[in-house]
Amino acid sequence: MNFRTYLLRRTLHIIPVLFGLSILIFVVSRVIPGDPVRLALGLEATGEQVEQLRRQMGLDRPLVAQYLAYFAGAVRGDFGYSLRTHRNVAQDLLDFFPATLELTSVAMLISVVVGVPLGILAAVRKDQGPDHVSRIVALIGVALPRFWLAILLQLALAYQLRLLPTIGRGPAPPVHVTGLFLVDSLVALRLDAFWTSLKYLAMPAFALSVGTLAQVMRLIRAGMIEEMRRDYALAARSYGLPPNLIIYKYLLKNAFTATLTILGLSYGFLLGNAFLVEAVFAWPGLAFYGVDALRYKDFNGVIAVTIVIGAAYALVNLATDILYGYVDPRVRYE
Amino acid sequence: MSRWRVPAIVAAAAVVLAVGTTAAPVLSQSQEVSFTYIEQQIITSIDPQAAVDESSLHSAINLYDPLVYPNVEQGTMSPRPHVAESWTVAPDGKRYTFNIRHGIKFHSGRELTAEDVAWSMDRQLQIKKGFFWIFSPVLDPGSTKVIDRYTVRFDLKDSYAPFLSGLELFFIMDKDLITANLKPGPFGDLGDYGAALLETKDAGSGPYRMERWERATEMVLTAFPDYWRGWKPGQITKVSYKIVLEEATVKTLLRSKEADMVNQWLSPPSFAELKQSPGIVVKEDPSVQLFHLEMNTKKPPLDNLKVRQAIAYAFDYDKAIQQIFIGATKAKGPVPVRVPGWNPQVPVYGHNVTKAKQLLAEAGYKPGDLTLEYVWVSSVPLERLIGLLLQSNLQEIGVKLDITGELWPHVLERATKAETTPHITAIFDTLKYPHIDSHTYGMYHPSCWGTFRCMSFYENAAATQVLEKARRAADPKEQMKLYEEAQVMIARDVPSIYVANPLHRIAFRDNVKGYRFVGLVGFDVAFYDFTIVR
């Protein structure tokens, strides 16, 4: 099987996964107790008025008919009416998803850019000062709740030192292409807007990244130590190859496989679980929206968020699988 | 037709003069005063006729004008003239005629007329959102008539006591702007009735115009220079209304002066902490909220009056107020004490274990005979504390209480039938419209059965009759007398343990002046009323 066939097959696998997920979340959202229509209309609405809206939304139809109607709409990009925001959920997704995507992507970037060098340093200086420091940093990073770290960062960097903005995403760039402020700023060739967006992103992205960063650091360290003990590493050293060449060209690539798995899983996880960080920094993201929808039983919102997060999870994992082949040539697309 | 003028408008005329309608100064560009307000819940809609939650109401109050306005200047929620500068009521209470103030401009520049008022009421009734349920019992689309450019008449199906004060929640919209921007929708020729337009723009005549709205983060308002009440130096000209969920962040923003005012949803310990911070004022007012424990009168053994009385006597009210609802006022009957029409003669229960035991014995129950279910809303931990207090109180008289926390939607589901409704449910109930009818008829007339407000399933033919008579009474004095009578009848039957009227708290920087709380949800955050002393 060549790469193209593999890619096509894996992409097609995503369809039944999402289909199953949509059925599951649709049924769960309909059977959990509570009447979202009454909540949406105001608690004083009469039974007749509640019934009328229920009819308008098709909630009086059998569950299967409701699902088929929902599915047909979703395929066309219509995720139904939000009882919370009083507009189509698709519009909500367009507004909220880019913020979370940007936040999570930058958090993952920080995890890699900071975590990998620190992991290498800890491995190269095993059981020396840098290794001990990295161990403590990793422990704190994994153990510290993200939202608590977020509050501490906010108090220190925004309230006391006034280096960074306290909350929000900052002003939107002059052009709207992707909804990702960093990208849109560059598209508009506005470095000032890019810098401003970066300042708003710095604290939430760092707070979100810390757990993954710590994991990456430890995994790279463990992988590097293992690779450094192998014969090929010894041979390279005995040939007198420069240490940096050995580390970055040969050892790191081989040590990266386990880290790649964690990065793939974390990316998907953070997309749906950034809520607490988003809440602290008033970041208008999808997790924020999803939790709000859940609290008010806005079931169309809940279903759409679940499907989007599910799709993102599936795509990130597909990308990870493809990257395995690049990192480890022994992996075959079969 | 003979008519009598509502006496309140005479007094209100003074207020009208006070708010300065005749010489409205023009807003100068150099007078910019910015203000940041922090809210912990998102604005779900800026359509004033869809708004029900506090944050959405804030947008309505600042972008639009209601027909009448709560008399905040005199510290009451009773209506005073606003868009309507005067009105008359027919003796049978079925016809209200309003004279619309001349010269009010919409943000589009067009004058607000009677036509806009009638059209707005029809829209409110047809879209069936927001506060439509206040008006829908007595008005149909089309029953609001335009008499002339500045006169509009509401023909009610029946006299209806809360109608006039309910109009404080009726916001006037720019008919021409909306009809020129209709999109396809479910309302026939009227398409979406402006829903798409109101996603991004306002169609009001209020003191502020909407500059920008990002649903989950921020709404920016700027002063409308041609606002009919005029402007004076120090008033706020630019508002940044920010949504921040996390309590710690909200406190940081206020302390660092990045915010001028923060909302009422902080926890009591946070308000206590802010009280100690320099430069911050925590304003506390008795609210128009009732916290009570609704007893299901259709479910044995609570169908027995003596058992309900025994429970009411067993409860330790002082401990609840002193240790749980710190600073609150003890509730005296179903109506919060600051609501006009509250009856001070209403029977009040106190903690009396001997009496409670005696009543239980008279009802035919021995200690250990009874086990009751208490349900609290799981997102409100304070209700659990009250449950624990009640549990220990009932233990003293030999009644076992099982305490269960449930999600709010589940509580609503259980409230739909008497059989599924728990024995006792902890409920916070805020005045739903600015009239005593909300906490009498709205909670104890059988028409409300099936909602969380009526989990007592209270039934007393005599009280029902008085409530119906009160709602239909056209004479305000007779109305109030009947509502007072109903309060006594209801309290005697003990459908609830009336615990507390909690405090309403809000915090702001000490240079913010003009904050006034009269109880009606949202109207305390009318930015037009605030000034900043720099």
PDB file of N, CA and C in Angstrom, chain B residues 149-205:
ATOM      1  N   ARG B 149     -49.912  60.504  16.120  1.00  0.00           N
ATOM      2  CA  ARG B 149     -48.444  60.356  16.090  1.00  0.00           C
ATOM      3  C   ARG B 149     -47.843  60.172  17.485  1.00  0.00           C
ATOM      4  N   TYR B 150     -48.491  60.796  18.485  1.00  0.00           N
ATOM      5  CA  TYR B 150     -47.901  60.752  19.827  1.00  0.00           C
ATOM      6  C   TYR B 150     -48.840  60.099  20.849  1.00  0.00           C
ATOM      7  N   THR B 151     -49.807  59.351  20.411  1.00  0.00           N
ATOM      8  CA  THR B 151     -50.721  58.700  21.360  1.00  0.00           C
ATOM      9  C   THR B 151     -50.920  57.243  20.965  1.00  0.00           C
ATOM     10  N   VAL B 152     -50.783  56.383  21.945  1.00  0.00           N
ATOM     11  CA  VAL B 152     -50.950  54.959  21.673  1.00  0.00           C
ATOM     12  C   VAL B 152     -51.842  54.359  22.760  1.00  0.00           C
ATOM     13  N   ARG B 153     -52.636  53.347  22.355  1.00  0.00           N
ATOM     14  CA  ARG B 153     -53.592  52.789  23.318  1.00  0.00           C
ATOM     15  C   ARG B 153     -53.485  51.266  23.346  1.00  0.00           C
ATOM     16  N   PHE B 154     -53.460  50.727  24.548  1.00  0.00           N
ATOM     17  CA  PHE B 154     -53.447  49.274  24.716  1.00  0.00           C
ATOM     18  C   PHE B 154     -54.847  48.851  25.170  1.00  0.00           C
ATOM     19  N   ASP B 155     -55.490  47.989  24.408  1.00  0.00           N
ATOM     20  CA  ASP B 155     -56.797  47.455  24.797  1.00  0.00           C
ATOM     21  C   ASP B 155     -56.601  46.055  25.371  1.00  0.00           C
ATOM     22  N   LEU B 156     -56.756  45.954  26.673  1.00  0.00           N
ATOM     23  CA  LEU B 156     -56.506  44.682  27.350  1.00  0.00           C
ATOM     24  C   LEU B 156     -57.743  43.790  27.319  1.00  0.00           C
ATOM     25  N   LYS B 157     -57.532  42.484  27.310  1.00  0.00           N
ATOM     26  CA  LYS B 157     -58.661  41.555  27.334  1.00  0.00           C
ATOM     27  C   LYS B 157     -59.352  41.595  28.690  1.00  0.00           C
ATOM     28  N   ASP B 158     -58.571  41.900  29.707  1.00  0.00           N
ATOM     29  CA  ASP B 158     -59.116  41.962  31.061  1.00  0.00           C
ATOM     30  C   ASP B 158     -58.231  42.926  31.848  1.00  0.00           C
ATOM     31  N   SER B 159     -58.771  43.451  32.934  1.00  0.00           N
ATOM     32  CA  SER B 159     -57.897  44.317  33.734  1.00  0.00           C
ATOM     33  C   SER B 159     -56.809  43.451  34.355  1.00  0.00           C
ATOM     34  N   TYR B 160     -55.640  44.049  34.550  1.00  0.00           N
ATOM     35  CA  TYR B 160     -54.464  43.241  34.839  1.00  0.00           C
ATOM     36  C   TYR B 160     -53.489  44.091  35.653  1.00  0.00           C
ATOM     37  N   ALA B 161     -53.454  43.831  36.952  1.00  0.00           N
ATOM     38  CA  ALA B 161     -52.701  44.698  37.865  1.00  0.00           C
ATOM     39  C   ALA B 161     -51.242  44.915  37.460  1.00  0.00           C
ATOM     40  N   PRO B 162     -50.498  43.870  37.036  1.00  0.00           N
ATOM     41  CA  PRO B 162     -49.080  44.109  36.777  1.00  0.00           C
ATOM     42  C   PRO B 162     -48.777  44.772  35.430  1.00  0.00           C
ATOM     43  N   PHE B 163     -49.817  45.143  34.667  1.00  0.00           N
ATOM     44  CA  PHE B 163     -49.568  45.609  33.303  1.00  0.00           C
ATOM     45  C   PHE B 163     -48.664  46.844  33.253  1.00  0.00           C
ATOM     46  N   LEU B 164     -49.052  47.871  34.018  1.00  0.00           N
ATOM     47  CA  LEU B 164     -48.318  49.139  33.933  1.00  0.00           C
ATOM     48  C   LEU B 164     -46.856  48.966  34.339  1.00  0.00           C
ATOM     49  N   SER B 165     -46.621  48.318  35.471  1.00  0.00           N
ATOM     50  CA  SER B 165     -45.222  48.154  35.900  1.00  0.00           C
ATOM     51  C   SER B 165     -44.481  47.192  34.974  1.00  0.00           C
ATOM     52  N   GLY B 166     -45.203  46.264  34.371  1.00  0.00           N
ATOM     53  CA  GLY B 166     -44.585  45.344  33.414  1.00  0.00           C
ATOM     54  C   GLY B 166     -44.014  46.088  32.211  1.00  0.00           C
ATOM     55  N   LEU B 167     -44.595  47.260  31.911  1.00  0.00           N
ATOM     56  CA  LEU B 167     -44.113  48.031  30.754  1.00  0.00           C
ATOM     57  C   LEU B 167     -42.712  48.596  30.975  1.00  0.00           C
ATOM     58  N   GLU B 168     -42.212  48.492  32.199  1.00  0.00           N
ATOM     59  CA  GLU B 168     -40.811  48.870  32.443  1.00  0.00           C
ATOM     60  C   GLU B 168     -39.872  47.918  31.697  1.00  0.00           C
ATOM     61  N   LEU B 169     -40.401  46.766  31.325  1.00  0.00           N
ATOM     62  CA  LEU B 169     -39.587  45.772  30.626  1.00  0.00           C
ATOM     63  C   LEU B 169     -39.982  45.673  29.154  1.00  0.00           C
ATOM     64  N   PHE B 170     -40.697  46.687  28.686  1.00  0.00           N
ATOM     65  CA  PHE B 170     -41.112  46.719  27.280  1.00  0.00           C
ATOM     66  C   PHE B 170     -40.291  47.814  26.575  1.00  0.00           C
ATOM     67  N   PHE B 171     -39.385  47.381  25.704  1.00  0.00           N
ATOM     68  CA  PHE B 171     -38.441  48.299  25.065  1.00  0.00           C
ATOM     69  C   PHE B 171     -38.906  48.641  23.643  1.00  0.00           C
ATOM     70  N   ILE B 172     -38.793  49.920  23.318  1.00  0.00           N
ATOM     71  CA  ILE B 172     -39.306  50.397  22.019  1.00  0.00           C
ATOM     72  C   ILE B 172     -38.204  50.283  20.967  1.00  0.00           C
ATOM     73  N   MET B 173     -38.587  49.758  19.799  1.00  0.00           N
ATOM     74  CA  MET B 173     -37.608  49.524  18.741  1.00  0.00           C
ATOM     75  C   MET B 173     -37.933  50.361  17.503  1.00  0.00           C
ATOM     76  N   ASP B 174     -36.909  50.608  16.717  1.00  0.00           N
ATOM     77  CA  ASP B 174     -37.030  51.437  15.521  1.00  0.00           C
ATOM     78  C   ASP B 174     -37.653  50.600  14.394  1.00  0.00           C
ATOM     79  N   LYS B 175     -38.941  50.824  14.209  1.00  0.00           N
ATOM     80  CA  LYS B 175     -39.683  50.019  13.237  1.00  0.00           C
ATOM     81  C   LYS B 175     -39.073  50.115  11.835  1.00  0.00           C
ATOM     82  N   ASP B 176     -38.787  51.334  11.400  1.00  0.00           N
ATOM     83  CA  ASP B 176     -38.308  51.513  10.022  1.00  0.00           C
ATOM     84  C   ASP B 176     -36.967  50.812   9.797  1.00  0.00           C
ATOM     85  N   LEU B 177     -36.087  50.947  10.787  1.00  0.00           N
ATOM     86  CA  LEU B 177     -34.762  50.336  10.635  1.00  0.00           C
ATOM     87  C   LEU B 177     -34.903  48.813  10.518  1.00  0.00           C
ATOM     88  N   ILE B 178     -35.755  48.257  11.349  1.00  0.00           N
ATOM     89  CA  ILE B 178     -35.888  46.790  11.340  1.00  0.00           C
ATOM     90  C   ILE B 178     -36.584  46.317  10.067  1.00  0.00           C
ATOM     91  N   THR B 179     -37.679  46.970   9.700  1.00  0.00           N
ATOM     92  CA  THR B 179     -38.417  46.491   8.517  1.00  0.00           C
ATOM     93  C   THR B 179     -37.600  46.676   7.222  1.00  0.00           C
ATOM     94  N   ALA B 180     -36.665  47.621   7.259  1.00  0.00           N
ATOM     95  CA  ALA B 180     -35.823  47.806   6.064  1.00  0.00           C
ATOM     96  C   ALA B 180     -34.716  46.753   5.992  1.00  0.00           C
ATOM     97  N   ASN B 181     -34.540  45.991   7.064  1.00  0.00           N
ATOM     98  CA  ASN B 181     -33.436  45.021   7.087  1.00  0.00           C
ATOM     99  C   ASN B 181     -33.918  43.610   7.399  1.00  0.00           C
ATOM    100  N   LEU B 182     -35.122  43.281   6.942  1.00  0.00           N
ATOM    101  CA  LEU B 182     -35.657  41.948   7.235  1.00  0.00           C
ATOM    102  C   LEU B 182     -34.950  40.893   6.392  1.00  0.00           C
ATOM    103  N   LYS B 183     -34.800  39.734   6.978  1.00  0.00           N
ATOM    104  CA  LYS B 183     -34.242  38.590   6.250  1.00  0.00           C
ATOM    105  C   LYS B 183     -35.292  37.478   6.269  1.00  0.00           C
ATOM    106  N   PRO B 184     -35.164  36.492   5.394  1.00  0.00           N
ATOM    107  CA  PRO B 184     -36.168  35.418   5.403  1.00  0.00           C
ATOM    108  C   PRO B 184     -36.242  34.777   6.796  1.00  0.00           C
ATOM    109  N   GLY B 185     -37.451  34.438   7.186  1.00  0.00           N
ATOM    110  CA  GLY B 185     -37.620  33.863   8.519  1.00  0.00           C
ATOM    111  C   GLY B 185     -39.037  33.345   8.723  1.00  0.00           C
ATOM    112  N   PRO B 186     -39.364  32.974   9.940  1.00  0.00           N
ATOM    113  CA  PRO B 186     -40.633  32.279  10.174  1.00  0.00           C
ATOM    114  C   PRO B 186     -41.859  33.189  10.333  1.00  0.00           C
ATOM    115  N   PHE B 187     -41.708  34.518  10.145  1.00  0.00           N
ATOM    116  CA  PHE B 187     -42.834  35.404  10.439  1.00  0.00           C
ATOM    117  C   PHE B 187     -43.489  35.979   9.179  1.00  0.00           C
ATOM    118  N   GLY B 188     -43.578  35.174   8.151  1.00  0.00           N
ATOM    119  CA  GLY B 188     -44.278  35.583   6.918  1.00  0.00           C
ATOM    120  C   GLY B 188     -43.646  36.811   6.302  1.00  0.00           C
ATOM    121  N   ASP B 189     -44.475  37.864   6.080  1.00  0.00           N
ATOM    122  CA  ASP B 189     -43.976  39.093   5.454  1.00  0.00           C
ATOM    123  C   ASP B 189     -42.883  39.751   6.293  1.00  0.00           C
ATOM    124  N   LEU B 190     -42.929  39.487   7.587  1.00  0.00           N
ATOM    125  CA  LEU B 190     -41.939  40.122   8.470  1.00  0.00           C
ATOM    126  C   LEU B 190     -40.670  39.294   8.605  1.00  0.00           C
ATOM    127  N   GLY B 191     -40.582  38.223   7.817  1.00  0.00           N
ATOM    128  CA  GLY B 191     -39.350  37.433   7.739  1.00  0.00           C
ATOM    129  C   GLY B 191     -38.827  37.011   9.093  1.00  0.00           C
ATOM    130  N   ASP B 192     -37.612  37.483   9.407  1.00  0.00           N
ATOM    131  CA  ASP B 192     -37.000  37.101  10.694  1.00  0.00           C
ATOM    132  C   ASP B 192     -37.290  38.127  11.780  1.00  0.00           C
ATOM    133  N   TYR B 193     -38.112  39.133  11.478  1.00  0.00           N
ATOM    134  CA  TYR B 193     -38.494  40.194  12.416  1.00  0.00           C
ATOM    135  C   TYR B 193     -37.259  40.929  12.943  1.00  0.00           C
ATOM    136  N   GLY B 194     -36.236  40.972  12.132  1.00  0.00           N
ATOM    137  CA  GLY B 194     -35.038  41.752  12.500  1.00  0.00           C
ATOM    138  C   GLY B 194     -33.996  40.979  13.269  1.00  0.00           C
ATOM    139  N   ALA B 195     -34.205  39.667  13.434  1.00  0.00           N
ATOM    140  CA  ALA B 195     -33.260  38.883  14.253  1.00  0.00           C
ATOM    141  C   ALA B 195     -31.824  39.001  13.730  1.00  0.00           C
ATOM    142  N   ALA B 196     -31.650  38.924  12.415  1.00  0.00           N
ATOM    143  CA  ALA B 196     -30.295  38.984  11.858  1.00  0.00           C
ATOM    144  C   ALA B 196     -29.677  40.370  12.083  1.00  0.00           C
ATOM    145  N   LEU B 197     -30.480  41.397  11.872  1.00  0.00           N
ATOM    146  CA  LEU B 197     -29.984  42.764  12.087  1.00  0.00           C
ATOM    147  C   LEU B 197     -29.513  42.943  13.531  1.00  0.00           C
ATOM    148  N   LEU B 198     -30.316  42.403  14.457  1.00  0.00           N
ATOM    149  CA  LEU B 198     -30.027  42.608  15.879  1.00  0.00           C
ATOM    150  C   LEU B 198     -28.903  41.701  16.391  1.00  0.00           C
ATOM    151  N   GLU B 199     -28.279  40.998  15.487  1.00  0.00           N
ATOM    152  CA  GLU B 199     -27.065  40.250  15.841  1.00  0.00           C
ATOM    153  C   GLU B 199     -25.869  41.198  15.917  1.00  0.00           C
ATOM    154  N   THR B 200     -25.945  42.284  15.161  1.00  0.00           N
ATOM    155  CA  THR B 200     -24.770  43.150  15.053  1.00  0.00           C
ATOM    156  C   THR B 200     -25.072  44.620  15.334  1.00  0.00           C
ATOM    157  N   LYS B 201     -26.342  44.981  15.304  1.00  0.00           N
ATOM    158  CA  LYS B 201     -26.671  46.410  15.461  1.00  0.00           C
ATOM    159  C   LYS B 201     -27.774  46.577  16.489  1.00  0.00           C
ATOM    160  N   ASP B 202     -27.910  47.795  17.006  1.00  0.00           N
ATOM    161  CA  ASP B 202     -29.062  48.055  17.856  1.00  0.00           C
ATOM    162  C   ASP B 202     -30.064  48.889  17.083  1.00  0.00           C
ATOM    163  N   ALA B 203     -31.299  48.894  17.554  1.00  0.00           N
ATOM    164  CA  ALA B 203     -32.346  49.665  16.888  1.00  0.00           C
ATOM    165  C   ALA B 203     -33.076  50.473  17.947  1.00  0.00           C
ATOM    166  N   GLY B 204     -32.297  51.102  18.826  1.00  0.00           N
ATOM    167  CA  GLY B 204     -32.912  51.755  19.972  1.00  0.00           C
ATOM    168  C   GLY B 204     -32.789  53.258  19.968  1.00  0.00           C
ATOM    169  N   SER B 205     -33.244  53.836  21.070  1.00  0.00           N
ATOM    170  CA  SER B 205     -33.176  55.286  21.263  1.00  0.00           C
ATOM    171  C   SER B 205     -32.498  55.585  22.595  1.00  0.00           C
TER     172      SER B 205
END
